[in-house]
PDB file of C-alpha atoms in Angstrom:
ATOM      1  CA  MET A   1       1.152 -14.349  18.407  1.00 44.00           C
ATOM      2  CA  ALA A   2       3.373 -17.244  18.810  1.00 46.00           C
ATOM      3  CA  ASP A   3       7.411 -16.285  18.575  1.00 56.00           C
ATOM      4  CA  ARG A   4       7.631 -19.004  15.691  1.00 64.00           C
ATOM      5  CA  SER A   5       4.818 -17.309  13.551  1.00 64.00           C
ATOM      6  CA  THR A   6       6.544 -13.942  14.196  1.00 68.00           C
ATOM      7  CA  GLU A   7       9.936 -15.292  12.916  1.00 73.00           C
ATOM      8  CA  ARG A   8       8.208 -16.882   9.722  1.00 75.00           C
ATOM      9  CA  ILE A   9       6.784 -13.289   9.119  1.00 78.00           C
ATOM     10  CA  SER A  10      10.182 -11.635   9.418  1.00 80.00           C
ATOM     11  CA  SER A  11      11.921 -14.315   7.175  1.00 83.00           C
ATOM     12  CA  LEU A  12       9.385 -13.884   4.671  1.00 88.00           C
ATOM     13  CA  ILE A  13       9.270 -10.212   4.466  1.00 90.00           C
ATOM     14  CA  GLU A  14      12.846  -9.241   4.898  1.00 92.00           C
ATOM     15  CA  PRO A  15      13.955 -10.199   1.137  1.00 94.00           C
ATOM     16  CA  LEU A  16      11.396  -7.796   0.117  1.00 97.00           C
ATOM     17  CA  LEU A  17      12.548  -4.365   1.645  1.00 97.00           C
ATOM     18  CA  VAL A  18      14.162  -1.816  -0.268  1.00 98.00           C
ATOM     19  CA  THR A  19      17.045  -0.660   2.124  1.00 97.00           C
ATOM     20  CA  PRO A  20      17.074   3.090   2.368  1.00 97.00           C
ATOM     21  CA  GLY A  21      19.903   4.578   0.571  1.00 96.00           C
ATOM     22  CA  THR A  22      20.341   1.899  -2.156  1.00 97.00           C
ATOM     23  CA  ARG A  23      19.869   2.144  -5.833  1.00 97.00           C
ATOM     24  CA  VAL A  24      17.355  -0.062  -7.202  1.00 98.00           C
ATOM     25  CA  ALA A  25      17.645  -1.396 -10.778  1.00 96.00           C
ATOM     26  CA  LEU A  26      14.409  -3.544 -12.143  1.00 96.00           C
ATOM     27  CA  PRO A  27      13.791  -6.404 -13.079  1.00 90.00           C
ATOM     28  CA  GLY A  28      17.402  -7.184 -12.052  1.00 94.00           C
ATOM     29  CA  ASP A  29      17.026  -6.570  -8.107  1.00 96.00           C
ATOM     30  CA  PHE A  30      13.613  -8.149  -7.436  1.00 97.00           C
ATOM     31  CA  ASP A  31      12.182 -11.145  -9.219  1.00 96.00           C
ATOM     32  CA  PRO A  32       8.451 -11.049  -9.878  1.00 97.00           C
ATOM     33  CA  GLY A  33       8.526 -14.908  -9.806  1.00 96.00           C
ATOM     34  CA  TYR A  34      10.024 -15.464  -6.618  1.00 95.00           C
ATOM     35  CA  THR A  35       8.693 -17.561  -3.860  1.00 94.00           C
ATOM     36  CA  ALA A  36      10.258 -18.223  -0.504  1.00 90.00           C
ATOM     37  CA  ASP A  37      11.850 -21.828  -0.387  1.00 87.00           C
ATOM     38  CA  PHE A  38      10.528 -22.467   2.793  1.00 86.00           C
ATOM     39  CA  LEU A  39       6.894 -21.621   1.862  1.00 89.00           C
ATOM     40  CA  ASP A  40       4.850 -23.742  -0.581  1.00 91.00           C
ATOM     41  CA  LYS A  41       0.951 -22.595  -1.588  1.00 93.00           C
ATOM     42  CA  LYS A  42      -0.665 -24.533   1.311  1.00 93.00           C
ATOM     43  CA  ASP A  43       1.699 -23.228   4.011  1.00 91.00           C
ATOM     44  CA  GLY A  44       0.973 -19.766   2.472  1.00 91.00           C
ATOM     45  CA  THR A  45      -2.570 -20.120   2.519  1.00 91.00           C
ATOM     46  CA  ARG A  46      -2.193 -20.652   6.095  1.00 92.00           C
ATOM     47  CA  LEU A  47      -0.076 -17.950   7.004  1.00 91.00           C
ATOM     48  CA  LEU A  48      -2.342 -15.614   4.940  1.00 93.00           C
ATOM     49  CA  ARG A  49      -5.349 -16.552   7.174  1.00 92.00           C
ATOM     50  CA  GLU A  50      -2.838 -15.980  10.133  1.00 92.00           C
ATOM     51  CA  GLY A  51      -1.852 -12.399   8.988  1.00 92.00           C
ATOM     52  CA  VAL A  52      -5.677 -11.683   8.320  1.00 93.00           C
ATOM     53  CA  ARG A  53      -6.623 -12.700  11.838  1.00 93.00           C
ATOM     54  CA  ILE A  54      -3.561 -10.531  13.215  1.00 93.00           C
ATOM     55  CA  VAL A  55      -4.687  -7.750  11.019  1.00 95.00           C
ATOM     56  CA  ALA A  56      -8.389  -7.946  12.297  1.00 95.00           C
ATOM     57  CA  GLU A  57      -7.235  -8.206  15.598  1.00 95.00           C
ATOM     58  CA  TYR A  58      -4.902  -5.349  15.870  1.00 96.00           C
ATOM     59  CA  GLN A  59      -7.117  -3.257  13.557  1.00 96.00           C
ATOM     60  CA  ALA A  60      -9.619  -3.580  16.588  1.00 96.00           C
ATOM     61  CA  ARG A  61      -6.863  -2.384  18.714  1.00 97.00           C
ATOM     62  CA  LEU A  62      -5.866   0.484  16.786  1.00 97.00           C
ATOM     63  CA  ALA A  63      -9.670   1.660  16.603  1.00 97.00           C
ATOM     64  CA  ALA A  64      -9.987   1.752  20.215  1.00 96.00           C
ATOM     65  CA  GLN A  65      -6.841   3.561  21.465  1.00 96.00           C
ATOM     66  CA  ALA A  66      -7.533   6.114  18.787  1.00 97.00           C
ATOM     67  CA  THR A  67      -3.667   7.493  18.864  1.00 98.00           C
ATOM     68  CA  HIS A  68      -2.279   6.021  15.765  1.00 98.00           C
ATOM     69  CA  GLY A  69      -3.307   5.494  11.909  1.00 98.00           C
ATOM     70  CA  LEU A  70      -1.962   3.392   9.479  1.00 98.00           C
ATOM     71  CA  LEU A  71      -1.604   4.361   5.551  1.00 98.00           C
ATOM     72  CA  ILE A  72      -1.173   1.790   3.265  1.00 98.00           C
ATOM     73  CA  VAL A  73       0.178   2.777  -0.241  1.00 98.00           C
ATOM     74  CA  LEU A  74      -0.310   0.097  -2.896  1.00 98.00           C
ATOM     75  CA  GLN A  75       1.206   0.612  -6.440  1.00 98.00           C
ATOM     76  CA  ALA A  76       1.498  -1.599  -9.361  1.00 97.00           C
ATOM     77  CA  LEU A  77       1.397  -1.614 -13.278  1.00 96.00           C
ATOM     78  CA  ASP A  78      -1.945  -2.667 -14.667  1.00 93.00           C
ATOM     79  CA  ALA A  79      -3.247  -5.912 -13.793  1.00 94.00           C
ATOM     80  CA  GLY A  80      -0.600  -6.203 -10.704  1.00 95.00           C
ATOM     81  CA  GLY A  81      -3.296  -7.527  -8.576  1.00 94.00           C
ATOM     82  CA  LYS A  82      -3.968  -4.472  -6.213  1.00 95.00           C
ATOM     83  CA  ASP A  83      -7.723  -5.090  -6.028  1.00 94.00           C
ATOM     84  CA  GLY A  84      -7.524  -8.904  -5.094  1.00 95.00           C
ATOM     85  CA  THR A  85      -4.851  -8.222  -2.638  1.00 95.00           C
ATOM     86  CA  ILE A  86      -6.971  -5.675  -0.831  1.00 95.00           C
ATOM     87  CA  ARG A  87      -9.840  -8.137  -0.945  1.00 94.00           C
ATOM     88  CA  HIS A  88      -7.917 -10.889   0.489  1.00 94.00           C
ATOM     89  CA  VAL A  89      -5.712  -9.146   3.043  1.00 94.00           C
ATOM     90  CA  MET A  90      -8.267  -6.863   4.336  1.00 94.00           C
ATOM     91  CA  SER A  91     -11.154  -9.607   4.572  1.00 92.00           C
ATOM     92  CA  GLY A  92     -11.281  -9.939   8.351  1.00 91.00           C
ATOM     93  CA  VAL A  93     -11.376  -6.150   9.375  1.00 91.00           C
ATOM     94  CA  ASN A  94     -14.311  -3.905  10.381  1.00 90.00           C
ATOM     95  CA  PRO A  95     -15.082  -1.794   7.649  1.00 90.00           C
ATOM     96  CA  GLN A  96     -16.125   1.031   9.642  1.00 92.00           C
ATOM     97  CA  GLY A  97     -12.299   1.615  10.486  1.00 93.00           C
ATOM     98  CA  VAL A  98     -10.627   1.067   6.950  1.00 95.00           C
ATOM     99  CA  ARG A  99     -10.958   3.505   3.844  1.00 96.00           C
ATOM    100  CA  VAL A 100      -9.845   2.448   0.466  1.00 96.00           C
ATOM    101  CA  HIS A 101      -9.366   5.277  -2.097  1.00 96.00           C
ATOM    102  CA  SER A 102      -8.762   4.643  -5.734  1.00 95.00           C
ATOM    103  CA  PHE A 103      -6.997   7.524  -7.214  1.00 94.00           C
ATOM    104  CA  LYS A 104      -7.808   7.805 -11.176  1.00 91.00           C
ATOM    105  CA  ALA A 105      -6.791  10.656 -13.627  1.00 91.00           C
ATOM    106  CA  PRO A 106      -7.005  14.099 -11.514  1.00 94.00           C
ATOM    107  CA  SER A 107     -10.149  16.152 -11.938  1.00 94.00           C
ATOM    108  CA  ALA A 108      -9.635  19.956 -12.763  1.00 94.00           C
ATOM    109  CA  GLU A 109     -10.393  20.610  -9.202  1.00 95.00           C
ATOM    110  CA  GLU A 110      -7.365  18.471  -8.307  1.00 95.00           C
ATOM    111  CA  LEU A 111      -5.172  19.862 -11.027  1.00 94.00           C
ATOM    112  CA  SER A 112      -5.728  23.414  -9.428  1.00 94.00           C
ATOM    113  CA  HIS A 113      -3.962  22.230  -6.298  1.00 95.00           C
ATOM    114  CA  ASP A 114      -0.341  20.883  -5.370  1.00 95.00           C
ATOM    115  CA  PHE A 115       0.400  17.500  -6.813  1.00 96.00           C
ATOM    116  CA  ILE A 116      -0.051  15.968  -2.896  1.00 97.00           C
ATOM    117  CA  TRP A 117      -3.390  17.706  -2.307  1.00 97.00           C
ATOM    118  CA  ARG A 118      -5.774  15.025  -3.404  1.00 97.00           C
ATOM    119  CA  CYS A 119      -4.007  12.479  -1.424  1.00 98.00           C
ATOM    120  CA  SER A 120      -3.964  14.385   1.606  1.00 97.00           C
ATOM    121  CA  GLN A 121      -7.813  14.768   1.765  1.00 96.00           C
ATOM    122  CA  ARG A 122      -8.110  11.105   2.134  1.00 97.00           C
ATOM    123  CA  LEU A 123      -5.378  10.216   4.853  1.00 98.00           C
ATOM    124  CA  PRO A 124      -6.640   8.127   7.942  1.00 98.00           C
ATOM    125  CA  ALA A 125      -8.002   9.492  10.979  1.00 98.00           C
ATOM    126  CA  ARG A 126      -6.302   8.051  14.123  1.00 98.00           C
ATOM    127  CA  GLY A 127      -7.632   4.885  14.671  1.00 98.00           C
ATOM    128  CA  GLU A 128      -8.154   4.233  11.017  1.00 98.00           C
ATOM    129  CA  ILE A 129      -6.512   2.505   8.165  1.00 98.00           C
ATOM    130  CA  ALA A 130      -6.463   3.757   4.602  1.00 98.00           C
ATOM    131  CA  ILE A 131      -5.433   2.181   1.770  1.00 98.00           C
ATOM    132  CA  PHE A 132      -4.396   4.193  -1.153  1.00 98.00           C
ATOM    133  CA  ASN A 133      -5.212   2.157  -4.678  1.00 96.00           C
ATOM    134  CA  ARG A 134      -2.491   4.105  -6.689  1.00 95.00           C
ATOM    135  CA  SER A 135      -1.503   7.456  -4.807  1.00 97.00           C
ATOM    136  CA  HIS A 136       0.797  10.481  -4.808  1.00 97.00           C
ATOM    137  CA  TYR A 137       3.471   8.299  -6.554  1.00 98.00           C
ATOM    138  CA  GLU A 138       1.428   8.666  -9.870  1.00 97.00           C
ATOM    139  CA  GLU A 139       2.963  11.842 -10.089  1.00 97.00           C
ATOM    140  CA  VAL A 140       6.505  10.511 -10.205  1.00 97.00           C
ATOM    141  CA  LEU A 141       5.397   7.335 -12.335  1.00 98.00           C
ATOM    142  CA  VAL A 142       2.727   8.408 -14.789  1.00 97.00           C
ATOM    143  CA  ALA A 143       3.914  12.056 -15.027  1.00 95.00           C
ATOM    144  CA  ARG A 144       7.167  10.796 -15.720  1.00 96.00           C
ATOM    145  CA  VAL A 145       6.381   8.358 -18.359  1.00 97.00           C
ATOM    146  CA  HIS A 146       4.023  11.031 -19.839  1.00 96.00           C
ATOM    147  CA  PRO A 147       5.735  14.073 -19.172  1.00 92.00           C
ATOM    148  CA  ASP A 148       3.027  16.027 -21.572  1.00 92.00           C
ATOM    149  CA  LEU A 149       0.808  15.394 -18.368  1.00 93.00           C
ATOM    150  CA  LEU A 150       2.858  18.166 -16.737  1.00 92.00           C
ATOM    151  CA  GLU A 151       1.350  20.723 -18.997  1.00 89.00           C
ATOM    152  CA  ARG A 152      -2.015  20.189 -17.303  1.00 90.00           C
ATOM    153  CA  GLN A 153      -0.727  20.977 -13.757  1.00 91.00           C
ATOM    154  CA  GLN A 154      -0.232  24.652 -14.512  1.00 89.00           C
ATOM    155  CA  LEU A 155       2.905  24.789 -12.825  1.00 91.00           C
ATOM    156  CA  PRO A 156       5.064  27.956 -12.857  1.00 91.00           C
ATOM    157  CA  PRO A 157       8.139  27.568 -14.630  1.00 86.00           C
ATOM    158  CA  GLN A 158      10.424  27.190 -11.512  1.00 83.00           C
ATOM    159  CA  ALA A 159       8.546  24.219 -10.636  1.00 84.00           C
ATOM    160  CA  ALA A 160       8.605  22.554 -13.755  1.00 83.00           C
ATOM    161  CA  GLY A 161      12.012  22.921 -15.115  1.00 81.00           C
ATOM    162  CA  LYS A 162      15.134  21.080 -14.461  1.00 84.00           C
ATOM    163  CA  GLY A 163      15.364  18.556 -11.134  1.00 93.00           C
ATOM    164  CA  ILE A 164      11.496  18.415 -10.934  1.00 96.00           C
ATOM    165  CA  TRP A 165      11.736  14.801 -10.226  1.00 96.00           C
ATOM    166  CA  ARG A 166      14.144  14.894  -7.596  1.00 96.00           C
ATOM    167  CA  ARG A 167      12.382  17.748  -5.998  1.00 96.00           C
ATOM    168  CA  ARG A 168       9.231  15.733  -5.673  1.00 97.00           C
ATOM    169  CA  TYR A 169      11.001  12.817  -4.235  1.00 98.00           C
ATOM    170  CA  ARG A 170      12.186  15.211  -1.559  1.00 98.00           C
ATOM    171  CA  GLU A 171       8.865  16.660  -0.926  1.00 98.00           C
ATOM    172  CA  ILE A 172       7.022  13.333  -0.807  1.00 98.00           C
ATOM    173  CA  ASN A 173       9.595  12.151   1.631  1.00 98.00           C
ATOM    174  CA  ASP A 174       9.421  15.149   3.815  1.00 98.00           C
ATOM    175  CA  TRP A 175       5.640  15.031   3.750  1.00 98.00           C
ATOM    176  CA  GLU A 176       5.708  11.204   4.837  1.00 98.00           C
ATOM    177  CA  ARG A 177       8.146  12.027   7.626  1.00 98.00           C
ATOM    178  CA  TYR A 178       5.699  14.575   8.696  1.00 98.00           C
ATOM    179  CA  LEU A 179       2.910  12.098   8.641  1.00 98.00           C
ATOM    180  CA  SER A 180       5.238   9.702  10.497  1.00 98.00           C
ATOM    181  CA  ASP A 181       6.152  11.953  13.317  1.00 98.00           C
ATOM    182  CA  ASN A 182       2.501  12.756  13.841  1.00 98.00           C
ATOM    183  CA  GLY A 183       1.436   9.157  14.642  1.00 98.00           C
ATOM    184  CA  PHE A 184       0.505   7.825  11.196  1.00 98.00           C
ATOM    185  CA  ALA A 185       2.495   4.633  10.070  1.00 98.00           C
ATOM    186  CA  ILE A 186       3.181   4.290   6.095  1.00 98.00           C
ATOM    187  CA  VAL A 187       3.352   0.863   4.604  1.00 98.00           C
ATOM    188  CA  LYS A 188       4.232   1.003   0.798  1.00 98.00           C
ATOM    189  CA  LEU A 189       4.020  -1.805  -1.252  1.00 98.00           C
ATOM    190  CA  PHE A 190       5.065  -2.201  -4.916  1.00 98.00           C
ATOM    191  CA  LEU A 191       3.393  -5.282  -6.703  1.00 98.00           C
ATOM    192  CA  ASN A 192       5.987  -6.575  -8.834  1.00 98.00           C
ATOM    193  CA  VAL A 193       4.409  -8.146 -12.012  1.00 98.00           C
ATOM    194  CA  SER A 194       6.474  -9.389 -15.156  1.00 98.00           C
ATOM    195  CA  LYS A 195       5.698  -8.522 -18.408  1.00 97.00           C
ATOM    196  CA  ALA A 196       4.923 -12.056 -19.222  1.00 97.00           C
ATOM    197  CA  GLU A 197       2.532 -12.625 -16.492  1.00 98.00           C
ATOM    198  CA  GLN A 198       0.706  -9.152 -17.320  1.00 97.00           C
ATOM    199  CA  ARG A 199       0.146 -10.455 -20.599  1.00 96.00           C
ATOM    200  CA  ALA A 200      -1.389 -13.785 -19.441  1.00 96.00           C
ATOM    201  CA  ARG A 201      -3.637 -11.687 -17.045  1.00 95.00           C
ATOM    202  CA  PHE A 202      -4.856  -9.171 -20.001  1.00 94.00           C
ATOM    203  CA  LEU A 203      -5.442 -12.353 -22.440  1.00 94.00           C
ATOM    204  CA  LYS A 204      -7.651 -14.041 -19.110  1.00 93.00           C
ATOM    205  CA  ARG A 205      -9.747 -10.584 -19.165  1.00 93.00           C
ATOM    206  CA  LEU A 206     -10.260 -10.711 -22.999  1.00 92.00           C
ATOM    207  CA  ASP A 207     -11.260 -14.301 -23.105  1.00 92.00           C
ATOM    208  CA  ARG A 208     -13.775 -13.991 -19.924  1.00 89.00           C
ATOM    209  CA  PRO A 209     -16.760 -12.797 -20.106  1.00 89.00           C
ATOM    210  CA  ASP A 210     -16.906 -12.064 -16.480  1.00 88.00           C
ATOM    211  CA  LYS A 211     -13.767 -10.348 -16.497  1.00 85.00           C
ATOM    212  CA  ASN A 212     -14.150  -8.105 -19.441  1.00 88.00           C
ATOM    213  CA  TRP A 213     -14.876  -5.162 -17.699  1.00 86.00           C
ATOM    214  CA  LYS A 214     -11.643  -5.090 -16.267  1.00 82.00           C
ATOM    215  CA  PHE A 215      -9.895  -4.686 -19.461  1.00 85.00           C
ATOM    216  CA  SER A 216      -9.245  -1.048 -21.051  1.00 84.00           C
ATOM    217  CA  ALA A 217      -7.911  -0.154 -24.773  1.00 84.00           C
ATOM    218  CA  SER A 218      -5.376   1.993 -22.495  1.00 87.00           C
ATOM    219  CA  ASP A 219      -3.669  -1.123 -20.978  1.00 87.00           C
ATOM    220  CA  ILE A 220      -2.163  -2.179 -24.137  1.00 91.00           C
ATOM    221  CA  ALA A 221      -1.138   1.356 -24.927  1.00 92.00           C
ATOM    222  CA  GLU A 222       0.389   1.829 -21.417  1.00 94.00           C
ATOM    223  CA  ARG A 223       1.984  -1.849 -21.969  1.00 95.00           C
ATOM    224  CA  GLN A 224       3.912  -0.049 -25.045  1.00 96.00           C
ATOM    225  CA  HIS A 225       5.874   1.777 -22.429  1.00 97.00           C
ATOM    226  CA  TRP A 226       6.968  -1.120 -20.198  1.00 97.00           C
ATOM    227  CA  ASP A 227      10.762  -0.173 -20.029  1.00 97.00           C
ATOM    228  CA  ALA A 228       9.866   3.345 -19.482  1.00 97.00           C
ATOM    229  CA  TYR A 229       7.799   2.243 -16.121  1.00 98.00           C
ATOM    230  CA  GLN A 230      10.536  -0.304 -15.048  1.00 98.00           C
ATOM    231  CA  ARG A 231      12.960   2.867 -15.063  1.00 98.00           C
ATOM    232  CA  ALA A 232      10.712   5.448 -13.650  1.00 98.00           C
ATOM    233  CA  TYR A 233       9.743   2.748 -10.666  1.00 98.00           C
ATOM    234  CA  ALA A 234      13.404   1.961 -10.098  1.00 98.00           C
ATOM    235  CA  LYS A 235      14.137   5.698  -9.670  1.00 98.00           C
ATOM    236  CA  MET A 236      11.017   5.879  -7.213  1.00 98.00           C
ATOM    237  CA  LEU A 237      12.299   2.921  -4.927  1.00 98.00           C
ATOM    238  CA  SER A 238      15.441   4.179  -4.974  1.00 98.00           C
ATOM    239  CA  HIS A 239      14.771   7.650  -3.489  1.00 98.00           C
ATOM    240  CA  THR A 240      11.867   7.312  -1.539  1.00 98.00           C
ATOM    241  CA  SER A 241      12.696   4.235   0.320  1.00 98.00           C
ATOM    242  CA  THR A 242      13.329   5.924   3.743  1.00 98.00           C
ATOM    243  CA  PRO A 243      13.820   4.762   7.588  1.00 98.00           C
ATOM    244  CA  TRP A 244      10.308   6.091   8.219  1.00 98.00           C
ATOM    245  CA  ALA A 245       8.331   4.984   5.040  1.00 98.00           C
ATOM    246  CA  PRO A 246      10.519   1.979   3.490  1.00 98.00           C
ATOM    247  CA  TRP A 247       9.429   0.284   0.168  1.00 98.00           C
ATOM    248  CA  HIS A 248       8.432  -3.362  -0.062  1.00 98.00           C
ATOM    249  CA  VAL A 249       8.658  -5.127  -3.343  1.00 98.00           C
ATOM    250  CA  ILE A 250       6.108  -7.781  -3.806  1.00 98.00           C
ATOM    251  CA  PRO A 251       6.788 -10.400  -6.253  1.00 97.00           C
ATOM    252  CA  ALA A 252       3.272 -10.690  -7.836  1.00 97.00           C
ATOM    253  CA  ASP A 253       3.521 -13.038 -10.623  1.00 97.00           C
ATOM    254  CA  HIS A 254       2.378 -15.797  -8.196  1.00 97.00           C
ATOM    255  CA  LYS A 255      -1.008 -14.090  -6.486  1.00 96.00           C
ATOM    256  CA  TRP A 256      -0.842 -16.544  -3.519  1.00 96.00           C
ATOM    257  CA  PHE A 257       2.631 -15.648  -2.597  1.00 96.00           C
ATOM    258  CA  ALA A 258       1.827 -11.903  -3.100  1.00 96.00           C
ATOM    259  CA  ARG A 259      -1.025 -11.777  -1.066  1.00 96.00           C
ATOM    260  CA  THR A 260       0.793 -13.582   2.042  1.00 95.00           C
ATOM    261  CA  CYS A 261       3.627 -11.367   1.881  1.00 95.00           C
ATOM    262  CA  VAL A 262       1.209  -8.241   2.004  1.00 96.00           C
ATOM    263  CA  SER A 263      -0.563  -9.715   4.776  1.00 95.00           C
ATOM    264  CA  ALA A 264       2.569 -10.478   6.654  1.00 94.00           C
ATOM    265  CA  ILE A 265       3.876  -6.917   6.272  1.00 96.00           C
ATOM    266  CA  VAL A 266       0.580  -5.065   7.359  1.00 96.00           C
ATOM    267  CA  ALA A 267       0.633  -7.559  10.472  1.00 94.00           C
ATOM    268  CA  ARG A 268       3.711  -6.327  11.195  1.00 94.00           C
ATOM    269  CA  ALA A 269       3.395  -2.870  10.663  1.00 96.00           C
ATOM    270  CA  LEU A 270       0.161  -3.077  13.153  1.00 96.00           C
ATOM    271  CA  MET A 271       2.265  -5.017  15.569  1.00 95.00           C
ATOM    272  CA  ASP A 272       5.045  -2.333  15.744  1.00 95.00           C
ATOM    273  CA  ILE A 273       2.581   0.258  16.390  1.00 97.00           C
ATOM    274  CA  ASP A 274       1.261  -1.965  19.257  1.00 96.00           C
ATOM    275  CA  PRO A 275      -2.238  -0.359  19.938  1.00 97.00           C
ATOM    276  CA  ARG A 276      -3.560  -1.055  23.165  1.00 95.00           C
ATOM    277  CA  TYR A 277      -7.284  -0.790  24.430  1.00 95.00           C
ATOM    278  CA  PRO A 278      -7.638   1.837  26.705  1.00 91.00           C
ATOM    279  CA  ARG A 279      -7.537   1.341  30.714  1.00 90.00           C
ATOM    280  CA  LEU A 280     -10.127   2.899  32.407  1.00 87.00           C
ATOM    281  CA  SER A 281      -9.803   4.949  35.238  1.00 91.00           C
ATOM    282  CA  ALA A 282     -11.010   4.198  38.745  1.00 93.00           C
ATOM    283  CA  GLN A 283     -13.939   6.397  38.274  1.00 94.00           C
ATOM    284  CA  ALA A 284     -14.817   4.915  35.111  1.00 91.00           C
ATOM    285  CA  ARG A 285     -14.684   1.441  36.427  1.00 91.00           C
ATOM    286  CA  ARG A 286     -17.038   2.548  39.245  1.00 94.00           C
ATOM    287  CA  GLU A 287     -19.593   3.942  36.848  1.00 93.00           C
ATOM    288  CA  LEU A 288     -19.535   0.581  34.813  1.00 93.00           C
ATOM    289  CA  THR A 289     -20.167  -1.408  38.115  1.00 94.00           C
ATOM    290  CA  ALA A 290     -23.193   0.891  39.126  1.00 95.00           C
ATOM    291  CA  ALA A 291     -24.405   0.587  35.605  1.00 94.00           C
ATOM    292  CA  ARG A 292     -24.177  -3.477  35.626  1.00 93.00           C
ATOM    293  CA  ALA A 293     -25.919  -3.056  38.680  1.00 93.00           C
ATOM    294  CA  ALA A 294     -28.506  -1.224  37.383  1.00 92.00           C
ATOM    295  CA  LEU A 295     -29.267  -3.204  34.540  1.00 92.00           C
ATOM    296  CA  ALA A 296     -29.097  -6.335  36.718  1.00 93.00           C
ATOM    297  CA  ALA A 297     -31.803  -5.103  38.757  1.00 92.00           C
ATOM    298  CA  GLU A 298     -34.457  -4.527  35.983  1.00 92.00           C
ATOM    299  CA  LYS A 299     -37.232  -6.689  35.889  1.00 78.00           C
ATOM    300  CA  GLY A 300     -38.209  -8.423  32.885  1.00 63.00           C
TER     301      GLY A 300
END
């Protein structure tokens, strides 16, 4: 990719990074309506296309090399734009090498295991990209806003008492470091939508018959906990943005800008892995030459 495009990607995503070790306050530290001064919608669309192209190219290399994997974690409040972001950013990839997993309320089987278990079952294999539409972070977000949910997890007293959230942050960080050390890069994206924009998107879902299916009465119920979720997200970002798995906070009020940012971050992650097509041994090249000669000699 041209140096100019690399520079533009870097300048686009740098302000979105949660520097490890810093304390985040929402909404003050990250504006959901932010758009870069040097980028308009038309230019952003071009950069999105370039990002999609890079992601597709590097995904092919990732699959061929089969030594690394990529995990993309998408978190957002309702109507944050996760589904649309996945659809646009991953539009050029080979679906055989990408898995998308949406995590809903845990099942009885999932509740009988540790809180990371169900996500660990959906990790990418080497050569693959896995996208978590919601993730293990629900256990320090929804469960923190609704602590009654912890009662369903059948935790022993020492695991459910004081310090549970700091302990879970540590356990998540340790797990992600383990994955990173074993060749699985992690991209963590929080699609940060404003309360006003969420309201507008909810109204659109109610007013348009083709979008009614996306609305749930529970969306309104959860909206009543807006401030509690902002605090929970701020704590999560502060405690789990690490050098090996940092968070990026994506301004999500403008969908075109959010998708451009996500494509740039995913492209950058794949470029940092820098997967290469395997180089064949001399013996393998001789076998290919022989195979080509045999095919060329066939009649008809």
